[in-house]
């Protein structure tokens, strides 16, 4: 149960609404007008790359049996793109030392999400590692681009309001059907009756 709860921190049902909240808050809290666009590009690029990798496998069988790779782990990639940025944003009123701690927690959460995907046998090691690498690259690039950006601090009621939707979604526990949608889309694009599976990869 604990691993299932932890893996939900990488589920699209939680991350997409949270990413939208970040996009809505950034113009209000950042003194850099481009910050929100950088964020939308980073998060959107993570989703696009993950989706393309899955379509290439499920639609055309492009993967690696040697590394047991069927596409980037979406939970790992999307969570490692989002949580460092979310904690950076919420820690705007903190001292530099506590901001570093908060951002460090933002990097730790996706690592635990990735590990949970291995524990529940949802992904292979190569898929989790590459997913984390992709997401951390994008979130770190975003944070580096914002090193001179000043953030207005959050009051504690504002912090509570910002995390209200994620908390409600976590308590609800409803998972996204992204994988099923991509599987159907892949088969349709490739003209297949059914998408390629991990078992098909190893049979080849």
Backbone as CSV, one residue per row, in Angstrom:
resi,resn,N_x,N_y,N_z,CA_x,CA_y,CA_z,C_x,C_y,C_z
1,UNK,0.831,-1.203,0.000,0.000,0.000,0.000,0.867,1.255,0.000
2,UNK,1.955,1.248,0.794,2.824,2.420,0.877,3.445,2.739,-0.472
3,UNK,3.882,1.711,-1.203,4.495,1.930,-2.511,3.456,2.410,-3.520
4,UNK,2.231,1.926,-3.396,1.168,2.368,-4.292,0.855,3.848,-4.070
5,UNK,0.837,4.259,-2.810,0.613,5.667,-2.494,1.754,6.512,-3.032
6,UNK,2.980,6.044,-2.833,4.149,6.800,-3.279,4.179,6.923,-4.799
7,UNK,3.835,5.864,-5.493,3.874,5.899,-6.955,2.849,6.879,-7.515
8,UNK,1.820,7.198,-6.715,0.800,8.148,-7.169,1.372,9.555,-7.318
9,UNK,2.497,9.848,-6.656,3.144,11.145,-6.800,3.733,11.334,-8.199
10,UNK,3.667,10.290,-9.032,4.111,10.407,-10.409,2.991,10.180,-11.405
11,UNK,1.753,10.089,-10.917,0.619,9.807,-11.794,0.132,11.080,-12.477
12,UNK,-0.223,10.964,-13.745,-0.687,12.125,-14.514,-1.944,12.749,-13.931
13,UNK,-2.773,11.945,-13.267,-3.986,12.476,-12.654,-3.658,13.512,-11.592
14,UNK,-2.497,13.372,-10.954,-2.029,14.348,-9.972,-1.152,15.418,-10.602
15,UNK,-0.239,14.999,-11.489,0.788,15.916,-11.981,0.260,16.960,-12.961
16,UNK,-0.652,16.585,-13.840,-1.144,17.555,-14.828,-1.905,18.706,-14.152
17,UNK,-2.860,18.435,-13.236,-3.485,19.566,-12.540,-2.490,20.398,-11.734
18,UNK,-1.499,19.731,-11.127,-0.491,20.461,-10.359,0.359,21.338,-11.271
19,UNK,0.688,20.833,-12.457,1.450,21.626,-13.433,0.662,22.852,-13.868
20,UNK,-0.655,22.694,-14.009,-1.512,23.831,-14.369,-1.524,24.861,-13.242
21,UNK,-1.580,24.393,-12.007,-1.544,25.298,-10.857,-0.250,26.095,-10.854
22,UNK,0.868,25.418,-11.119,2.162,26.111,-11.186,2.125,27.185,-12.266
23,UNK,1.579,26.851,-13.427,1.513,27.809,-14.536,0.652,29.018,-14.183
24,UNK,-0.388,28.803,-13.391,-1.269,29.900,-12.996,-0.624,30.783,-11.924
25,UNK,0.198,30.174,-11.074,0.818,30.919,-9.977,2.039,31.711,-10.442
26,UNK,2.792,31.183,-11.393,4.063,31.798,-11.785,3.942,33.259,-12.220
27,UNK,2.977,33.633,-13.060,2.899,35.042,-13.450,2.637,35.972,-12.265
28,UNK,2.037,35.438,-11.236,1.691,36.201,-10.041,2.884,36.327,-9.092
29,UNK,3.736,35.292,-9.040,4.808,35.251,-8.061,6.190,35.541,-8.631
30,UNK,6.370,35.442,-9.929,7.682,35.637,-10.544,7.794,37.025,-11.150
31,UNK,9.010,37.620,-11.038,9.229,38.921,-11.661,9.719,38.787,-13.104
32,UNK,9.793,37.544,-13.592,10.242,37.266,-14.957,9.036,36.812,-15.778
33,UNK,8.655,37.607,-16.761,7.464,37.293,-17.549,7.615,36.002,-18.346
34,UNK,8.858,35.590,-18.587,9.081,34.389,-19.399,9.036,33.097,-18.579
35,UNK,9.001,33.226,-17.255,9.081,32.041,-16.397,7.994,31.025,-16.723
36,UNK,6.768,31.497,-16.875,5.663,30.572,-17.124,5.840,29.854,-18.449
37,UNK,6.384,30.521,-19.455,6.611,29.881,-20.758,7.714,28.836,-20.663
38,UNK,8.767,29.145,-19.911,9.822,28.152,-19.697,9.252,26.908,-19.022
39,UNK,8.338,27.133,-18.058,7.745,26.004,-17.351,6.867,25.167,-18.283
40,UNK,6.034,25.823,-19.065,5.168,25.096,-19.984,5.974,24.302,-21.003
41,UNK,7.089,24.872,-21.467,7.950,24.161,-22.417,8.580,22.944,-21.755
42,UNK,9.092,23.108,-20.521,9.758,22.006,-19.827,8.789,20.859,-19.567
43,UNK,7.624,21.166,-18.993,6.677,20.109,-18.662,6.072,19.489,-19.923
44,UNK,5.762,20.339,-20.897,5.207,19.835,-22.150,6.188,18.959,-22.905
45,UNK,7.456,19.339,-22.880,8.479,18.555,-23.571,8.642,17.189,-22.917
46,UNK,8.573,17.145,-21.588,8.666,15.858,-20.889,7.530,14.942,-21.323
47,UNK,6.316,15.471,-21.335,5.170,14.664,-21.747,5.263,14.214,-23.186
48,UNK,5.743,15.095,-24.060,5.853,14.759,-25.479,6.874,13.650,-25.711
49,UNK,8.046,13.773,-25.102,9.107,12.779,-25.306,8.672,11.409,-24.760
50,UNK,8.057,11.409,-23.573,7.574,10.143,-23.008,6.536,9.506,-23.935
51,UNK,5.593,10.306,-24.406,4.524,9.784,-25.273,5.073,9.230,-26.575
52,UNK,6.007,9.952,-27.190,6.591,9.491,-28.451,7.329,8.166,-28.246
53,UNK,8.079,8.047,-27.140,8.821,6.807,-26.886,7.873,5.622,-26.729
54,UNK,6.726,5.859,-26.083,5.766,4.776,-25.886,5.059,4.415,-27.197
55,UNK,4.736,5.417,-28.003,4.102,5.163,-29.294,5.048,4.402,-30.217
56,UNK,6.326,4.767,-30.200,7.301,4.070,-31.030,7.368,2.591,-30.668
57,UNK,7.253,2.293,-29.360,7.287,0.880,-28.974,5.959,0.189,-29.225
58,UNK,4.887,0.722,-28.670,3.601,0.028,-28.749,3.043,-0.014,-30.168
59,UNK,3.435,0.963,-30.990,2.937,0.962,-32.357,3.860,0.279,-33.341
60,UNK,5.181,0.376,-33.110,6.138,-0.102,-34.105,7.174,-1.074,-33.541
61,UNK,7.042,-1.394,-32.266,7.943,-2.379,-31.667,9.357,-1.898,-31.482
62,UNK,9.584,-0.590,-31.466,10.932,-0.039,-31.319,11.268,0.045,-29.838
63,UNK,12.120,-0.855,-29.397,12.548,-0.910,-28.005,13.820,-1.711,-27.905
64,UNK,14.177,-2.117,-26.711,15.405,-2.888,-26.517,15.140,-4.064,-25.587
65,UNK,15.231,-5.266,-26.139,15.074,-6.456,-25.308,16.250,-6.604,-24.354
66,UNK,17.427,-6.214,-24.809,18.628,-6.330,-23.973,18.494,-5.522,-22.695
67,UNK,17.971,-4.303,-22.813,17.825,-3.428,-21.646,16.392,-3.422,-21.106
68,UNK,15.539,-4.276,-21.670,14.143,-4.364,-21.236,13.496,-2.980,-21.276
69,UNK,13.676,-2.294,-22.398,13.233,-0.903,-22.538,12.074,-0.811,-23.513
70,UNK,10.937,-0.290,-23.015,9.758,-0.120,-23.864,9.301,1.339,-23.910
71,UNK,10.167,2.243,-23.462,9.828,3.663,-23.431,10.144,4.251,-22.068
72,UNK,10.283,5.559,-22.014,10.581,6.232,-20.747,9.448,5.992,-19.735
73,UNK,9.823,5.799,-18.499,8.828,5.732,-17.427,8.185,7.103,-17.275
74,UNK,6.884,7.184,-17.569,6.194,8.464,-17.472,6.137,8.978,-16.042
75,UNK,5.882,8.090,-15.082,5.849,8.498,-13.677,7.186,9.115,-13.259
76,UNK,8.280,8.469,-13.664,9.606,8.960,-13.284,9.926,10.283,-13.975
77,UNK,9.652,10.357,-15.277,9.996,11.555,-16.047,9.168,12.757,-15.627
78,UNK,7.855,12.575,-15.496,6.986,13.704,-15.193,7.160,14.182,-13.756
79,UNK,7.345,13.251,-12.830,7.531,13.664,-11.430,8.863,14.380,-11.239
80,UNK,9.916,13.929,-11.944,11.212,14.591,-11.795,11.265,15.916,-12.542
81,UNK,10.318,16.146,-13.439,10.185,17.461,-14.053,9.430,18.416,-13.131
82,UNK,8.426,17.902,-12.442,7.530,18.774,-11.680,7.975,19.081,-10.257
83,UNK,8.304,18.068,-9.462,8.472,18.307,-8.029,9.622,19.242,-7.668
84,UNK,10.780,19.207,-8.325,11.801,20.213,-7.989,11.310,21.638,-8.226
85,UNK,10.538,21.833,-9.294,10.014,23.166,-9.607,8.929,23.561,-8.609
86,UNK,8.067,22.635,-8.242,7.006,22.917,-7.280,7.594,23.349,-5.936
87,UNK,8.605,22.637,-5.468,9.218,22.979,-4.183,10.010,24.279,-4.273
88,UNK,10.628,24.539,-5.417,11.312,25.830,-5.644,10.312,26.968,-5.551
89,UNK,9.156,26.789,-6.136,8.143,27.833,-6.145,7.582,28.081,-4.744
90,UNK,7.250,27.015,-4.026,6.643,27.154,-2.708,7.616,27.662,-1.657
91,UNK,8.924,27.508,-1.898,9.922,27.926,-0.902,10.444,29.332,-1.156
92,UNK,9.705,30.117,-1.932,10.163,31.450,-2.293,10.402,32.370,-1.111
93,UNK,9.700,32.172,0.003,9.847,33.036,1.167,10.896,32.515,2.149
94,UNK,11.458,31.336,1.891,12.398,30.718,2.810,13.778,31.355,2.698
95,UNK,14.622,31.096,3.699,16.021,31.503,3.630,16.726,30.643,2.589
96,UNK,17.886,31.102,2.064,18.592,30.304,1.044,18.866,28.865,1.480
97,UNK,19.226,28.679,2.748,19.536,27.328,3.226,18.296,26.439,3.193
98,UNK,17.165,26.970,3.658,15.942,26.176,3.670,15.381,25.987,2.273
99,UNK,15.656,26.929,1.378,15.235,26.751,-0.014,15.975,25.572,-0.637
100,UNK,17.256,25.468,-0.345,18.035,24.336,-0.870,17.496,23.015,-0.330
101,UNK,17.104,23.014,0.948,16.529,21.802,1.528,15.222,21.448,0.822
102,UNK,14.378,22.458,0.606,13.084,22.227,-0.051,13.278,21.693,-1.462
103,UNK,14.179,22.312,-2.217,14.425,21.865,-3.586,15.021,20.456,-3.576
104,UNK,15.875,20.184,-2.587,16.432,18.828,-2.458,15.337,17.797,-2.253
105,UNK,14.317,18.144,-1.454,13.177,17.243,-1.273,12.459,17.056,-2.605
106,UNK,12.403,18.157,-3.394,11.793,18.070,-4.719,12.509,17.095,-5.636
107,UNK,13.818,16.943,-5.448,14.585,15.961,-6.224,14.455,14.557,-5.632
108,UNK,14.245,14.473,-4.333,14.149,13.166,-3.680,12.834,12.461,-3.994
109,UNK,11.740,13.215,-4.037,10.422,12.619,-4.281,10.409,11.786,-5.566
110,UNK,10.892,12.313,-6.709,10.871,11.496,-7.938,11.744,10.244,-7.853
111,UNK,12.844,10.318,-7.128,13.682,9.122,-6.970,12.891,8.032,-6.258
112,UNK,12.145,8.422,-5.239,11.309,7.453,-4.529,10.163,6.962,-5.414
113,UNK,9.621,7.854,-6.234,8.579,7.427,-7.181,9.144,6.389,-8.143
114,UNK,10.334,6.676,-8.681,10.981,5.739,-9.598,11.226,4.389,-8.949
115,UNK,11.687,4.408,-7.695,11.941,3.154,-6.988,10.636,2.386,-6.774
116,UNK,9.556,3.130,-6.486,8.271,2.467,-6.288,7.801,1.767,-7.556
117,UNK,8.136,2.335,-8.718,7.758,1.701,-9.990,8.475,0.374,-10.176
118,UNK,9.681,0.274,-9.640,10.413,-0.995,-9.698,9.827,-2.006,-8.721
119,UNK,9.478,-1.529,-7.529,8.950,-2.423,-6.498,7.643,-3.063,-6.941
120,UNK,6.764,-2.282,-7.595,5.472,-2.830,-8.013,5.541,-3.436,-9.416
121,UNK,6.773,-3.534,-9.965,7.023,-4.184,-11.262,6.265,-3.517,-12.415
122,UNK,6.173,-2.189,-12.358,5.520,-1.448,-13.435,6.491,-1.090,-14.550
123,UNK,7.797,-1.014,-14.216,8.808,-0.630,-15.193,10.103,-1.382,-14.937
124,UNK,10.953,-1.382,-15.950,12.296,-1.933,-15.798,13.229,-0.843,-15.285
125,UNK,14.419,-1.263,-14.864,15.407,-0.307,-14.350,15.789,0.715,-15.417
126,UNK,15.956,0.265,-16.662,16.361,1.183,-17.731,15.296,2.242,-17.981
127,UNK,14.034,1.860,-17.877,12.938,2.811,-18.110,12.859,3.850,-17.002
128,UNK,13.097,3.427,-15.772,13.064,4.357,-14.642,14.258,5.303,-14.692
129,UNK,15.441,4.755,-14.928,16.659,5.586,-14.948,16.587,6.619,-16.069
130,UNK,16.184,6.193,-17.254,16.097,7.146,-18.367,14.982,8.173,-18.134
131,UNK,13.890,7.735,-17.503,12.816,8.669,-17.180,13.267,9.732,-16.196
132,UNK,13.956,9.303,-15.142,14.481,10.257,-14.166,15.497,11.195,-14.795
133,UNK,16.349,10.650,-15.650,17.359,11.473,-16.318,16.708,12.543,-17.180
134,UNK,15.688,12.150,-17.924,14.958,13.107,-18.761,14.324,14.205,-17.914
135,UNK,13.585,13.814,-16.885,12.889,14.795,-16.063,13.822,15.709,-15.300
136,UNK,14.866,15.136,-14.704,15.812,15.966,-13.955,16.556,16.933,-14.867
137,UNK,16.820,16.508,-16.092,17.466,17.409,-17.055,16.584,18.615,-17.336
138,UNK,15.299,18.377,-17.539,14.376,19.464,-17.856,14.119,20.370,-16.652
139,UNK,13.902,19.785,-15.478,13.646,20.617,-14.295,14.880,21.402,-13.895
140,UNK,16.055,20.785,-14.017,17.288,21.491,-13.675,17.553,22.619,-14.664
141,UNK,17.292,22.367,-15.943,17.456,23.424,-16.945,16.516,24.588,-16.637
142,UNK,15.287,24.266,-16.220,14.351,25.322,-15.840,14.874,26.115,-14.650
143,UNK,15.320,25.426,-13.604,15.794,26.105,-12.399,17.038,26.947,-12.676
144,UNK,17.924,26.448,-13.520,19.120,27.223,-13.880,18.708,28.488,-14.636
145,UNK,17.715,28.366,-15.501,17.254,29.536,-16.269,16.611,30.579,-15.363
146,UNK,16.197,30.165,-14.160,15.516,31.078,-13.238,16.392,31.503,-12.063
147,UNK,17.701,31.297,-12.167,18.578,31.595,-11.039,18.596,33.077,-10.667
148,UNK,18.247,33.957,-11.592,18.202,35.386,-11.292,16.761,35.889,-11.110
149,UNK,15.826,34.973,-11.121,14.419,35.342,-10.955,14.085,35.507,-9.478
150,UNK,13.379,36.567,-9.155,12.921,36.791,-7.785,11.476,36.335,-7.651
151,UNK,11.209,35.596,-6.588,9.859,35.114,-6.322,9.272,35.843,-5.125
152,UNK,8.016,36.208,-5.227,7.300,36.750,-4.087,6.966,35.594,-3.151
153,UNK,7.153,35.831,-1.866,6.904,34.770,-0.906,5.433,34.424,-0.771
154,UNK,5.156,33.200,-0.353,3.806,32.742,-0.085,3.515,32.909,1.409
155,UNK,2.327,33.368,1.725,1.863,33.270,3.104,1.437,31.821,3.330
156,UNK,1.315,31.424,4.595,0.931,30.045,4.859,-0.455,29.712,4.318
157,UNK,-1.430,30.639,4.374,-2.718,30.340,3.717,-2.584,30.141,2.211
158,UNK,-1.684,30.905,1.583,-1.463,30.744,0.143,-0.815,29.401,-0.162
159,UNK,0.125,28.970,0.684,0.741,27.647,0.506,-0.324,26.567,0.617
160,UNK,-1.204,26.709,1.623,-2.278,25.723,1.812,-3.192,25.680,0.597
161,UNK,-3.505,26.856,0.049,-4.370,26.907,-1.136,-3.689,26.274,-2.343
162,UNK,-2.370,26.485,-2.481,-1.628,25.961,-3.629,-1.565,24.444,-3.618
163,UNK,-1.515,23.845,-2.422,-1.392,22.384,-2.336,-2.736,21.711,-2.114
164,UNK,-3.823,22.500,-2.060,-5.131,21.926,-1.775,-5.561,20.915,-2.827
165,UNK,-5.464,21.302,-4.109,-5.875,20.391,-5.185,-5.024,19.119,-5.203
166,UNK,-3.672,19.219,-5.140,-2.879,17.980,-5.081,-3.256,17.082,-3.907
167,UNK,-3.510,17.674,-2.736,-3.880,16.867,-1.574,-5.208,16.156,-1.804
168,UNK,-6.176,16.870,-2.388,-7.479,16.257,-2.681,-7.316,15.102,-3.663
169,UNK,-6.488,15.307,-4.691,-6.283,14.259,-5.684,-5.592,13.044,-5.090
170,UNK,-4.615,13.286,-4.205,-3.916,12.173,-3.562,-4.885,11.376,-2.691
171,UNK,-5.731,12.095,-1.935,-6.684,11.408,-1.060,-7.725,10.635,-1.864
172,UNK,-8.049,11.149,-3.053,-9.032,10.460,-3.907,-8.429,9.203,-4.515
173,UNK,-7.152,9.311,-4.948,-6.427,8.143,-5.438,-6.807,7.660,-6.819
174,UNK,-7.536,8.458,-7.573,-7.946,8.040,-8.911,-6.760,8.165,-9.866
175,UNK,-6.463,7.104,-10.620,-5.291,7.096,-11.502,-5.692,7.439,-12.932
176,UNK,-4.731,7.987,-13.659,-4.974,8.364,-15.052,-4.971,7.125,-15.946
177,UNK,-5.633,7.236,-17.087,-5.677,6.144,-18.062,-4.785,6.470,-19.259
178,UNK,-3.699,7.191,-18.992,-2.811,7.635,-20.061,-2.224,6.470,-20.841
179,UNK,-1.791,5.423,-20.127,-1.165,4.276,-20.780,-2.143,3.590,-21.735
180,UNK,-3.382,3.432,-21.301,-4.389,2.791,-22.145,-4.672,3.642,-23.388
181,UNK,-4.748,4.955,-23.182,-4.985,5.848,-24.312,-3.855,5.772,-25.324
182,UNK,-2.604,5.790,-24.838,-1.459,5.726,-25.745,-1.391,4.377,-26.451
183,UNK,-1.795,3.308,-25.764,-1.794,1.983,-26.387,-2.779,1.947,-27.553
184,UNK,-3.975,2.485,-27.343,-4.975,2.508,-28.415,-4.525,3.418,-29.563
185,UNK,-3.956,4.561,-29.209,-3.480,5.495,-30.234,-2.354,4.886,-31.048
186,UNK,-1.438,4.195,-30.384,-0.298,3.576,-31.072,-0.761,2.537,-32.076
187,UNK,-1.687,1.692,-31.645,-2.206,0.648,-32.540,-2.913,1.268,-33.737
188,UNK,-3.646,2.342,-33.496,-4.368,3.003,-34.584,-3.405,3.641,-35.578
189,UNK,-2.383,4.306,-35.075,-1.400,4.957,-35.952,-0.680,3.923,-36.806
190,UNK,-0.321,2.795,-36.173,0.456,1.768,-36.874,-0.424,0.799,-37.667
191,UNK,-1.730,0.889,-37.515,-2.617,-0.019,-38.224,-2.580,-1.429,-37.681
192,UNK,-2.435,-1.568,-36.359,-2.360,-2.874,-35.720,-3.681,-3.208,-35.041
193,UNK,-3.932,-4.511,-34.874,-5.115,-4.930,-34.130,-4.910,-4.693,-32.635
194,UNK,-3.676,-4.872,-32.167,-3.368,-4.619,-30.767,-1.926,-4.106,-30.676
195,UNK,-1.601,-3.327,-29.655,-0.259,-2.755,-29.539,0.774,-3.794,-29.130
196,UNK,2.034,-3.488,-29.413,3.134,-4.331,-28.957,3.195,-4.301,-27.430
197,UNK,3.606,-5.423,-26.842,3.747,-5.517,-25.391,5.179,-5.907,-25.039
198,UNK,5.489,-5.864,-23.772,6.823,-6.272,-23.318,7.094,-7.733,-23.657
199,UNK,6.076,-8.560,-23.562,6.234,-9.971,-23.905,6.602,-10.129,-25.372
200,UNK,5.992,-9.329,-26.247,6.330,-9.374,-27.681,7.788,-9.000,-27.907
201,UNK,8.265,-8.028,-27.142,9.655,-7.581,-27.294,10.624,-8.717,-27.001
202,UNK,10.364,-9.466,-25.951,11.295,-10.536,-25.566,11.130,-11.776,-26.432
203,UNK,9.960,-11.957,-27.022,9.792,-13.055,-27.969,10.587,-12.839,-29.238
204,UNK,10.760,-11.554,-29.627,11.553,-11.234,-30.807,13.008,-11.600,-30.576
